[in-house]
Amino acid sequence: MNSIAEIEQEIIADFELFEGWEEKYQYIIEIGQKLPPLDDKYKTEDYKIKGCQSSVWLHGEEREGRLFFSADSDSTFVKGEIALLMNVLSGQKAEDILNAPLSFIDAIGLRQHVAVTRANGLAAMIKQMKTYALAVSTVQR
Amino acid sequence: MTTFNVHKHRSDFPLLNETAYGKPLVYFDNAATSQKPAVVIQSLVDYYTHYNANIHRGVHFLSQKASAAFDDVRVKVRDFIHAATEQEIIFVRGTTEAINLVASTYGRQHVNKGDEVLISAMEHHSNIVPWQMLCEEKGATLKVIPMNDKGELLLDQLDALLTDKVKIVSLVHISNSLGTINPVKEVIRKAHAKGIPVLVDGAQSTAHMSIDVQELDADFFAFSGHKILGPTGVGCLYGKLALLEQMPPYQGGGEMIHSVSFEKTSYNEVPYKFEAGTPNIADVIALGAAIDYWNTIDRTAAAKWEEDLLHYATEKLKSIQGVRLIGTAKEKASVVSFIIEGVNALDAGMYLDTKGVAVRTGHHCTEPVMTRLGIPGTLRASFMFYNTKEEIDVFAEQLAKAVSFLQPAIAG
């Protein structure tokens, strides 16, 4: 498995091929459409992260020191963001997830489109993924 | 027949020539904030370039000039909303602060344990939360005039709701999320018959109709400058003089005092009693420029044009597969709120954004409206007199494309 930094670089390189925001948006929608469905048993209030305009259900589980995430949203765009985040973080070691700077979000121009609007739960999603990682790494110690 | 020259007015608004992602901007988020004519922008530059000074205390040339310009605006606002005297106009930051001011002063003075405050089912959070805070503090109850599925208030229930316990009614004139124009005059008449004062939230209405607070017989009327072609950070509270004179001050500080000693402070007269600290001089002056601009517009023709835009957009939306209009009241302002079967509102709003079309998505700060209608939120396009049918064509065409682009996502 590639490191978080390597995967982030790959994503940044992929996004450099796009002309502008319109193409980036369409790509994020397309990968959102392909996000594997989340098991219905996790689509409950316990797993819900409420954003201002969309909801995210996130589940994480640890296998052999690595964390695996699955998630869903009512917004396809947010599912695309989930797909990007999972590509980077899912299957990584808890400690690496905790320390991941996730600078690709800025680098691909995503932050300006989501952070200022409070429109979706990207920041809350990252926080929740890191919370899972913190819980796992605390247990490991 | 009056004709409305939309292109002549458009040329007064520099921002309407901007592009978004290289595409001509279509600005349909006017209910959130309006664009500004060049004369308003210039008035800010002129103030800071030529006569920036603190007002009402300096003996010098600049201060006198700034004070006169500032005081003139109170008179302009008086005429704009047809108040009896300029003393009835209090400058605030916006509608939200105006409502908070009334809740904190009149509300605190008159609402006690066991009393009620009456609002409606379609209020903006700004006309819910200040009253909720007051009720919590006082042990009072917030009551709500319900609405039907079209977004019309159920006024047949009003008489029963106007009990002796109700100390104030606070009602939105035009709903920001549904476009409903409420019959505030009728509500005021019924409330007054029971001796209850009424605050009208005019944040949306002031931009779309000529306001006459005396004809409405409103006790309080609140609006924001930035929604009526003026700058952000300034708005007005109108209050009947007799009420304002009896109310305690809002905040303490400079300007609102008559004399201060460590033992006792006496307060200035209305409206200064409610305007502590150096006011927002520049933005008040620019609000005056916005009112001057309104005075050059044929309001009746502008309203008719907006009605045309509303009908045109409504018909266009009805022709798009899966679109369901939210807010279909008989009396409606130029706002279309809608959802699309199988398409997330945020996704569609972001699609439109990539095409240069600015709409709003979400609950529009009216969560109880969405809860009442059983939907998470809507897409909302809100029009101003400077919008065109060509812009609606672009919006409708791109929306249809958004639907076909996004719908397979749900099916798959």
Coordinates of C-alpha atoms in Angstrom, one line a residue:
Chain A
M1 CA 0.0 0.0 0.0
N2 CA 1.3 3.4 -0.9
S3 CA 1.9 6.0 1.8
I4 CA -0.6 8.8 2.5
A5 CA 1.8 11.4 1.0
E6 CA 2.2 9.3 -2.2
I7 CA -1.5 9.0 -2.7
E8 CA -2.0 12.7 -2.1
Q9 CA 0.6 13.4 -4.8
E10 CA -1.3 11.1 -7.2
I11 CA -4.6 12.9 -6.6
I12 CA -2.9 16.3 -7.0
A13 CA -1.4 15.1 -10.3
D14 CA -4.8 13.8 -11.5
F15 CA -6.5 17.1 -10.8
E16 CA -3.8 19.1 -12.6
L17 CA -5.2 17.5 -15.8
F18 CA -8.5 19.3 -15.3
E19 CA -9.2 22.6 -17.0
G20 CA -11.1 24.3 -14.3
W21 CA -13.7 23.9 -11.5
E22 CA -16.4 22.6 -13.8
E23 CA -14.3 19.6 -14.8
K24 CA -13.2 19.0 -11.2
Y25 CA -16.9 19.1 -10.1
Q26 CA -17.9 16.6 -12.7
Y27 CA -15.1 14.3 -11.8
I28 CA -16.0 14.4 -8.1
I29 CA -19.6 13.7 -9.0
E30 CA -18.5 10.7 -11.1
I31 CA -16.4 9.1 -8.4
G32 CA -19.2 9.9 -5.9
Q33 CA -21.6 7.9 -8.1
K34 CA -19.1 4.9 -7.9
L35 CA -18.7 5.0 -4.1
P36 CA -19.5 1.5 -2.8
P37 CA -22.8 1.6 -0.8
L38 CA -22.6 1.7 3.0
D39 CA -24.2 -1.2 4.9
D40 CA -27.7 -0.1 6.0
K41 CA -27.0 -1.0 9.6
Y42 CA -24.5 1.9 9.8
K43 CA -27.0 4.4 8.3
T44 CA -28.3 5.4 11.7
E45 CA -28.0 8.5 14.0
D46 CA -25.0 7.0 15.8
Y47 CA -22.9 7.1 12.6
K48 CA -24.3 10.4 11.3
I49 CA -22.2 13.5 10.8
K50 CA -24.6 16.4 10.3
G51 CA -23.5 19.2 7.9
C52 CA -25.4 22.3 7.1
Q53 CA -26.7 21.0 3.8
S54 CA -25.9 17.3 3.6
S55 CA -25.5 14.4 5.9
V56 CA -22.7 11.9 6.1
W57 CA -22.8 8.4 7.6
L58 CA -19.3 7.2 8.5
H59 CA -18.1 3.9 9.8
G60 CA -14.6 2.9 10.6
E61 CA -13.1 -0.4 11.8
E62 CA -9.6 -1.6 12.7
R63 CA -8.0 -4.7 11.2
E64 CA -4.4 -5.6 12.0
G65 CA -3.5 -2.1 13.1
R66 CA -5.0 -0.5 10.0
L67 CA -8.2 1.5 9.8
F68 CA -10.8 0.9 7.1
F69 CA -13.6 3.4 6.4
S70 CA -17.0 3.1 4.7
A71 CA -19.4 6.0 4.3
D72 CA -22.4 7.4 2.5
S73 CA -24.1 10.8 2.0
D74 CA -27.3 12.2 0.5
S75 CA -25.2 14.3 -1.7
T76 CA -23.3 12.8 -4.6
F77 CA -20.7 15.5 -4.5
V78 CA -20.1 14.8 -0.8
K79 CA -19.8 11.1 -1.7
G80 CA -17.1 12.1 -4.2
E81 CA -15.3 13.9 -1.4
I82 CA -15.7 10.8 0.7
A83 CA -14.2 8.7 -2.1
L84 CA -11.1 11.0 -2.3
L85 CA -10.6 10.9 1.5
M86 CA -11.1 7.1 1.7
N87 CA -8.6 6.7 -1.1
V88 CA -6.0 8.6 1.0
L89 CA -6.9 7.4 4.5
S90 CA -8.7 4.0 4.4
G91 CA -6.3 1.1 5.0
Q92 CA -3.7 3.3 6.6
K93 CA -2.2 2.9 10.1
A94 CA -4.0 4.9 12.8
E95 CA -0.9 7.0 13.6
D96 CA -0.4 7.9 10.0
I97 CA -4.0 9.0 9.7
L98 CA -3.7 11.1 12.8
N99 CA -0.6 12.9 11.4
A100 CA -1.9 13.2 7.8
P101 CA -1.8 16.9 6.8
L102 CA -4.3 16.3 3.9
S103 CA -2.8 19.2 2.0
F104 CA -4.2 17.8 -1.2
I105 CA -7.6 19.4 -0.3
D106 CA -6.1 22.8 -0.7
A107 CA -3.9 21.8 -3.6
I108 CA -6.8 20.6 -5.8
G109 CA -8.8 23.7 -5.0
L110 CA -11.5 21.9 -3.1
R111 CA -11.3 23.9 0.2
Q112 CA -12.4 27.2 -1.3
H113 CA -15.5 25.5 -2.7
V114 CA -16.6 23.8 0.5
A115 CA -15.1 25.4 3.5
V116 CA -16.5 28.9 3.0
T117 CA -20.0 27.7 2.5
R118 CA -20.3 25.5 5.6
A119 CA -22.2 23.6 2.9
N120 CA -21.0 20.1 3.6
G121 CA -19.4 18.1 6.3
L122 CA -15.9 17.7 4.7
A123 CA -14.2 19.2 7.8
A124 CA -16.4 17.2 10.2
M125 CA -15.8 14.1 8.2
I126 CA -12.0 14.5 8.5
K127 CA -12.3 15.2 12.2
Q128 CA -14.4 12.0 12.6
M129 CA -11.9 9.9 10.7
K130 CA -9.1 11.2 12.9
T131 CA -11.2 10.6 16.0
Y132 CA -11.5 6.9 14.9
A133 CA -7.7 6.9 14.4
L134 CA -7.1 8.5 17.8
A135 CA -9.3 5.9 19.5
V136 CA -7.4 3.0 17.8
S137 CA -3.9 4.4 18.5
T138 CA -4.8 5.1 22.1
V139 CA -5.9 1.4 22.5
Q140 CA -2.7 0.3 20.7
R141 CA -0.5 2.1 23.2
Chain B
M1 CA -49.0 50.8 -20.0
T2 CA -45.7 51.4 -18.1
T3 CA -42.7 49.8 -19.6
F4 CA -39.8 48.8 -17.5
N5 CA -36.4 49.2 -19.1
V6 CA -34.4 46.4 -17.4
H7 CA -31.3 47.0 -19.5
K8 CA -31.1 50.6 -18.5
H9 CA -31.2 49.6 -14.9
R10 CA -28.7 46.7 -15.3
S11 CA -26.1 49.1 -16.6
D12 CA -26.2 50.9 -13.2
F13 CA -24.9 47.7 -11.5
P14 CA -21.2 47.1 -12.3
L15 CA -21.1 43.6 -10.7
L16 CA -23.7 42.3 -13.2
N17 CA -21.0 42.4 -15.9
E18 CA -18.8 40.0 -13.9
T19 CA -18.1 36.5 -15.0
A20 CA -17.9 33.3 -12.9
Y21 CA -15.4 30.7 -14.1
G22 CA -15.3 32.6 -17.3
K23 CA -19.0 32.5 -17.9
P24 CA -21.4 35.4 -17.7
L25 CA -22.7 35.7 -14.2
V26 CA -26.4 35.0 -13.6
Y27 CA -27.1 36.3 -10.1
F28 CA -30.2 34.8 -8.6
D29 CA -29.4 35.0 -4.9
N30 CA -31.0 38.4 -4.4
A31 CA -33.0 37.3 -1.4
A32 CA -29.6 36.8 0.4
T33 CA -28.2 40.1 -0.7
S34 CA -28.8 42.5 -3.6
Q35 CA -26.1 43.9 -5.9
K36 CA -25.2 47.6 -5.6
P37 CA -25.6 50.4 -8.1
A38 CA -22.5 52.4 -8.9
V39 CA -23.9 55.4 -7.1
V40 CA -23.9 53.5 -3.8
I41 CA -20.4 52.2 -4.2
Q42 CA -19.2 55.8 -5.1
S43 CA -20.9 57.2 -2.1
L44 CA -18.7 55.1 0.1
V45 CA -15.6 56.2 -1.7
D46 CA -16.7 59.8 -1.6
Y47 CA -17.2 59.7 2.1
Y48 CA -13.9 58.2 2.9
T49 CA -12.1 60.3 0.4
H50 CA -13.6 63.7 1.1
Y51 CA -15.4 64.0 4.5
N52 CA -14.6 61.1 6.8
A53 CA -15.1 62.4 10.4
N54 CA -16.9 61.4 13.5
I55 CA -20.3 62.9 13.8
H56 CA -22.4 65.0 16.2
R57 CA -19.4 66.2 18.3
G58 CA -16.7 67.8 16.2
V59 CA -17.0 71.6 15.7
H60 CA -14.8 71.3 12.6
F61 CA -15.8 71.4 8.9
L62 CA -15.5 67.7 8.2
S63 CA -17.5 66.6 11.2
Q64 CA -20.3 69.1 10.3
K65 CA -20.4 67.8 6.7
A66 CA -20.5 64.2 7.8
S67 CA -23.1 64.9 10.5
A68 CA -25.3 66.6 8.0
A69 CA -25.0 63.8 5.4
F70 CA -25.7 61.2 8.2
D71 CA -28.8 63.1 9.5
D72 CA -30.2 63.5 6.0
V73 CA -30.4 59.7 5.7
R74 CA -32.8 59.5 8.6
V75 CA -35.1 61.8 6.8
K76 CA -34.7 59.8 3.6
V77 CA -35.6 56.5 5.4
R78 CA -38.6 58.3 7.0
D79 CA -39.9 59.1 3.5
F80 CA -38.9 55.7 2.1
I81 CA -41.1 53.8 4.5
H82 CA -43.5 56.7 5.2
A83 CA -42.9 57.1 8.9
A84 CA -44.5 60.0 10.6
T85 CA -41.2 61.5 11.9
E86 CA -37.5 60.7 11.5
Q87 CA -37.3 60.2 15.3
E88 CA -38.9 56.9 14.6
I89 CA -36.0 55.6 12.6
I90 CA -33.2 53.8 14.5
F91 CA -30.0 52.8 12.7
V92 CA -28.9 49.2 13.5
R93 CA -26.7 46.6 11.8
G94 CA -29.6 44.9 10.0
T95 CA -32.9 43.2 10.5
T96 CA -31.5 40.7 12.9
E97 CA -30.2 43.4 15.3
A98 CA -33.5 45.3 14.9
I99 CA -35.5 42.3 16.1
N100 CA -33.0 41.7 18.9
L101 CA -33.3 45.3 20.0
V102 CA -37.1 45.0 20.3
A103 CA -36.9 41.7 22.1
S104 CA -34.3 43.0 24.5
T105 CA -36.1 46.3 25.3
Y106 CA -39.8 46.2 24.6
G107 CA -39.8 42.4 25.1
R108 CA -38.0 42.4 28.4
Q109 CA -40.2 45.3 29.7
H110 CA -43.6 43.7 28.7
V111 CA -43.2 39.9 28.5
N112 CA -43.4 38.1 31.8
K113 CA -43.8 34.6 33.2
G114 CA -46.8 32.9 31.7
D115 CA -47.1 35.4 28.8
E116 CA -46.9 34.5 25.1
V117 CA -45.0 35.8 22.0
L118 CA -46.7 35.0 18.7
I119 CA -44.8 34.4 15.5
S120 CA -45.5 32.4 12.4
A121 CA -44.5 29.0 10.9
M122 CA -42.5 30.7 8.2
E123 CA -40.2 32.9 10.2
H124 CA -36.4 33.3 9.5
H125 CA -34.3 32.1 12.4
S126 CA -33.7 35.8 13.1
N127 CA -37.3 36.2 14.0
I128 CA -37.5 33.0 16.1
V129 CA -34.3 32.8 18.2
P130 CA -34.4 36.3 19.8
W131 CA -38.0 35.6 21.0
Q132 CA -37.0 32.1 22.1
M133 CA -34.2 33.6 24.2
L134 CA -36.6 36.1 25.7
C135 CA -39.2 33.5 26.5
E136 CA -36.6 31.3 28.1
E137 CA -35.4 34.2 30.2
K138 CA -38.9 35.2 31.3
G139 CA -40.6 31.8 31.5
A140 CA -42.9 32.8 28.6
T141 CA -44.1 30.7 25.7
L142 CA -43.5 31.1 22.0
K143 CA -46.6 30.4 19.9
V144 CA -46.8 29.9 16.2
I145 CA -49.4 30.7 13.6
P146 CA -49.5 27.6 11.4
M147 CA -49.4 27.4 7.6
N148 CA -50.8 25.1 4.9
D149 CA -48.8 23.0 2.4
K150 CA -48.8 25.9 -0.1
G151 CA -47.0 28.1 2.4
E152 CA -50.0 30.3 3.4
L153 CA -50.7 31.2 7.0
L154 CA -53.9 29.7 8.5
L155 CA -55.4 33.0 9.5
D156 CA -58.7 31.3 10.6
Q157 CA -56.7 30.2 13.6
L158 CA -55.4 33.8 14.4
D159 CA -58.3 34.8 16.6
A160 CA -57.8 31.8 18.9
L161 CA -54.1 32.4 19.1
L162 CA -54.5 36.1 20.0
T163 CA -55.1 35.5 23.7
D164 CA -54.8 37.9 26.6
K165 CA -51.4 36.3 27.3
V166 CA -49.9 37.5 23.9
K167 CA -47.7 40.6 24.5
I168 CA -46.3 41.0 21.0
V169 CA -46.7 39.5 17.6
S170 CA -43.7 39.3 15.3
L171 CA -44.4 38.4 11.7
V172 CA -42.5 38.1 8.4
H173 CA -43.8 40.3 5.6
I174 CA -42.4 38.1 2.8
S175 CA -41.0 34.7 3.4
N176 CA -37.4 34.4 2.3
S177 CA -37.7 30.6 1.6
L178 CA -41.2 30.4 0.1
G179 CA -41.9 33.8 -1.3
T180 CA -45.3 34.1 0.4
I181 CA -46.5 37.6 0.9
N182 CA -48.3 37.6 4.2
P183 CA -51.4 39.8 4.9
V184 CA -49.7 41.7 7.6
K185 CA -52.2 44.5 7.6
E186 CA -55.0 42.1 8.5
V187 CA -52.9 40.5 11.2
I188 CA -52.0 43.9 12.6
R189 CA -55.7 45.0 12.6
K190 CA -56.7 41.9 14.5
A191 CA -53.8 42.1 17.0
H192 CA -54.6 45.8 17.6
A193 CA -58.2 45.0 18.3
K194 CA -56.8 43.1 21.3
G195 CA -54.3 45.8 22.1
I196 CA -51.3 43.8 21.0
P197 CA -48.4 45.5 19.1
V198 CA -46.9 43.9 16.0
L199 CA -43.4 43.9 14.6
V200 CA -43.1 43.3 10.9
D201 CA -39.9 41.7 9.5
G202 CA -39.5 43.6 6.3
A203 CA -36.1 42.1 5.3
Q204 CA -37.5 40.8 2.0
S205 CA -40.5 43.0 1.4
T206 CA -38.6 46.3 1.4
A207 CA -36.9 45.4 -1.9
H208 CA -40.1 44.3 -3.7
M209 CA -42.8 46.7 -2.7
S210 CA -43.3 50.3 -1.6
I211 CA -43.6 50.3 2.2
D212 CA -46.0 52.5 4.2
V213 CA -45.6 51.8 7.9
Q214 CA -48.5 54.1 8.8
E215 CA -50.8 52.5 6.3
L216 CA -49.9 49.1 7.7
D217 CA -50.2 50.6 11.2
A218 CA -47.1 48.5 12.1
D219 CA -45.8 49.2 15.6
F220 CA -42.3 48.1 14.6
F221 CA -40.8 47.5 11.1
A222 CA -37.3 46.1 10.5
F223 CA -35.2 45.9 7.4
S224 CA -31.6 45.5 6.2
G225 CA -29.7 47.9 3.9
H226 CA -27.8 45.2 2.0
K227 CA -31.0 43.6 0.6
I228 CA -32.2 46.9 -0.8
L229 CA -29.1 47.9 -2.9
G230 CA -27.3 49.4 0.1
P231 CA -24.1 48.2 1.9
T232 CA -23.9 45.5 4.5
G233 CA -23.7 46.3 8.1
V234 CA -26.6 48.8 8.2
G235 CA -30.3 48.5 8.6
C236 CA -33.2 50.2 10.3
L237 CA -35.7 49.7 13.0
Y238 CA -38.9 51.8 12.7
G239 CA -40.9 52.1 15.9
K240 CA -43.9 54.2 16.7
L241 CA -42.6 57.2 18.7
A242 CA -44.9 56.6 21.7
L243 CA -43.6 53.1 22.0
L244 CA -39.9 54.0 21.5
E245 CA -40.2 56.8 24.2
Q246 CA -41.3 54.3 26.8
M247 CA -38.7 51.7 26.0
P248 CA -35.5 51.3 28.0
P249 CA -32.2 51.7 26.1
Y250 CA -30.6 48.8 24.3
Q251 CA -26.9 49.2 24.7
G252 CA -25.0 51.7 26.9
G253 CA -22.2 54.0 25.7
G254 CA -21.6 57.2 24.0
E255 CA -24.3 59.1 21.9
M256 CA -27.1 57.4 23.8
I257 CA -26.6 59.5 27.0
H258 CA -27.8 62.9 28.1
S259 CA -25.5 63.2 31.0
V260 CA -23.3 60.8 32.9
S261 CA -22.0 60.7 36.5
F262 CA -20.9 57.8 38.6
E263 CA -24.1 58.0 40.5
K264 CA -26.6 58.3 37.7
T265 CA -26.9 58.5 33.9
S266 CA -29.7 60.1 32.1
Y267 CA -30.5 59.0 28.6
N268 CA -30.6 60.9 25.4
E269 CA -33.9 61.2 23.5
V270 CA -35.3 58.9 20.8
P271 CA -33.7 57.7 18.5
Y272 CA -30.2 58.4 19.9
K273 CA -31.2 56.5 23.1
F274 CA -30.9 53.3 21.0
E275 CA -27.7 54.2 19.1
A276 CA -24.8 53.7 21.5
G277 CA -21.3 54.3 20.2
T278 CA -20.1 55.8 16.9
P279 CA -22.6 54.8 14.3
N280 CA -21.8 53.1 11.0
I281 CA -21.5 56.5 9.4
A282 CA -20.2 55.4 5.9
D283 CA -22.8 52.7 5.4
V284 CA -25.7 54.9 6.6
I285 CA -24.7 57.5 4.1
A286 CA -24.5 54.8 1.4
L287 CA -27.9 53.5 2.4
G288 CA -29.1 57.1 1.7
A289 CA -27.6 56.8 -1.8
A290 CA -29.5 53.5 -2.3
I291 CA -32.7 55.2 -1.3
D292 CA -32.0 58.0 -3.7
Y293 CA -31.6 55.3 -6.4
W294 CA -34.9 53.7 -5.4
N295 CA -36.5 57.1 -5.8
T296 CA -35.5 57.1 -9.5
I297 CA -37.2 53.8 -10.1
D298 CA -40.9 53.4 -11.0
R299 CA -41.7 51.0 -8.2
T300 CA -45.0 49.9 -9.7
A301 CA -43.3 49.0 -13.0
A302 CA -40.5 47.3 -11.2
A303 CA -42.9 45.2 -9.2
K304 CA -44.8 44.3 -12.4
W305 CA -41.5 43.3 -14.1
E306 CA -40.6 41.0 -11.1
E307 CA -44.0 39.5 -11.3
D308 CA -43.4 38.7 -15.0
L309 CA -40.0 37.1 -14.1
L310 CA -41.7 35.0 -11.4
H311 CA -44.3 33.7 -13.8
Y312 CA -41.8 33.1 -16.5
A313 CA -39.5 31.2 -14.2
T314 CA -42.4 29.2 -12.7
E315 CA -43.5 28.0 -16.1
K316 CA -39.9 27.1 -17.1
L317 CA -39.5 25.1 -13.9
K318 CA -42.7 23.3 -14.4
S319 CA -41.5 22.0 -17.7
I320 CA -38.4 20.3 -16.2
Q321 CA -38.9 16.7 -15.3
G322 CA -39.0 16.0 -11.5
V323 CA -39.1 19.6 -10.4
R324 CA -41.6 20.3 -7.5
L325 CA -42.2 23.9 -6.5
I326 CA -42.1 24.6 -2.8
G327 CA -44.2 27.6 -1.8
T328 CA -47.1 28.1 -4.1
A329 CA -49.0 30.8 -2.2
K330 CA -51.5 32.9 -4.1
E331 CA -49.7 36.1 -3.1
K332 CA -46.0 35.6 -3.9
A333 CA -42.9 37.6 -4.4
S334 CA -40.2 36.9 -7.0
V335 CA -38.8 33.9 -5.4
V336 CA -38.9 30.3 -6.7
S337 CA -38.0 27.6 -4.2
F338 CA -38.0 24.0 -5.5
I339 CA -36.8 20.4 -5.1
I340 CA -36.0 17.9 -7.8
E341 CA -37.0 14.2 -7.5
G342 CA -33.9 12.1 -7.1
V343 CA -31.5 15.0 -7.2
N344 CA -29.8 16.4 -4.1
A345 CA -30.2 20.2 -3.9
L346 CA -26.6 20.9 -3.0
D347 CA -25.4 18.8 -6.0
A348 CA -27.7 20.7 -8.4
G349 CA -26.8 24.1 -6.9
M350 CA -23.1 23.3 -7.3
Y351 CA -23.7 22.2 -10.9
L352 CA -25.4 25.6 -11.6
D353 CA -22.5 27.4 -10.0
T354 CA -20.0 25.8 -12.4
K355 CA -22.1 27.3 -15.2
G356 CA -22.0 30.8 -13.6
V357 CA -25.5 30.6 -12.2
A358 CA -25.7 31.7 -8.5
V359 CA -28.6 30.2 -6.6
R360 CA -28.9 29.2 -3.0
T361 CA -29.5 25.7 -1.6
G362 CA -30.4 24.5 1.9
H363 CA -32.9 25.5 4.5
H364 CA -32.4 29.3 4.0
C365 CA -32.3 29.8 7.8
T366 CA -35.9 28.6 8.0
E367 CA -35.4 25.1 9.3
P368 CA -39.0 24.9 10.8
V369 CA -40.4 25.6 7.3
M370 CA -38.5 22.6 5.9
T371 CA -39.5 20.4 8.8
R372 CA -43.1 21.4 8.4
L373 CA -43.0 20.5 4.7
G374 CA -41.0 17.3 5.3
I375 CA -38.0 18.2 3.1
P376 CA -34.4 18.8 4.0
G377 CA -34.1 22.0 2.0
T378 CA -34.7 23.5 -1.4
L379 CA -32.9 25.2 -4.3
R380 CA -33.9 28.9 -4.4
A381 CA -33.7 31.4 -7.2
S382 CA -34.6 34.9 -6.1
F383 CA -35.1 37.7 -8.6
M384 CA -34.6 41.5 -8.5
F385 CA -35.9 44.1 -10.9
Y386 CA -32.5 44.0 -12.7
N387 CA -32.8 40.3 -13.7
T388 CA -33.9 39.3 -17.2
K389 CA -35.8 36.5 -18.9
E390 CA -32.7 35.6 -20.8
E391 CA -31.0 34.9 -17.5
I392 CA -34.0 32.7 -16.6
D393 CA -33.5 30.8 -19.9
V394 CA -29.8 30.1 -19.0
F395 CA -30.8 29.0 -15.5
A396 CA -33.6 26.7 -16.8
E397 CA -31.4 25.2 -19.5
Q398 CA -28.6 24.5 -17.1
L399 CA -30.9 23.1 -14.5
A400 CA -32.4 20.7 -17.0
K401 CA -28.8 19.6 -17.8
A402 CA -28.0 19.3 -14.1
V403 CA -31.0 17.0 -13.7
S404 CA -29.9 14.6 -16.5
F405 CA -26.3 14.7 -15.3
L406 CA -27.1 14.0 -11.7
Q407 CA -30.2 11.7 -11.9
P408 CA -28.4 8.5 -13.0
A409 CA -26.3 8.9 -9.8
I410 CA -29.4 8.1 -7.8
A411 CA -30.8 5.4 -10.1
G412 CA -27.4 3.7 -10.1

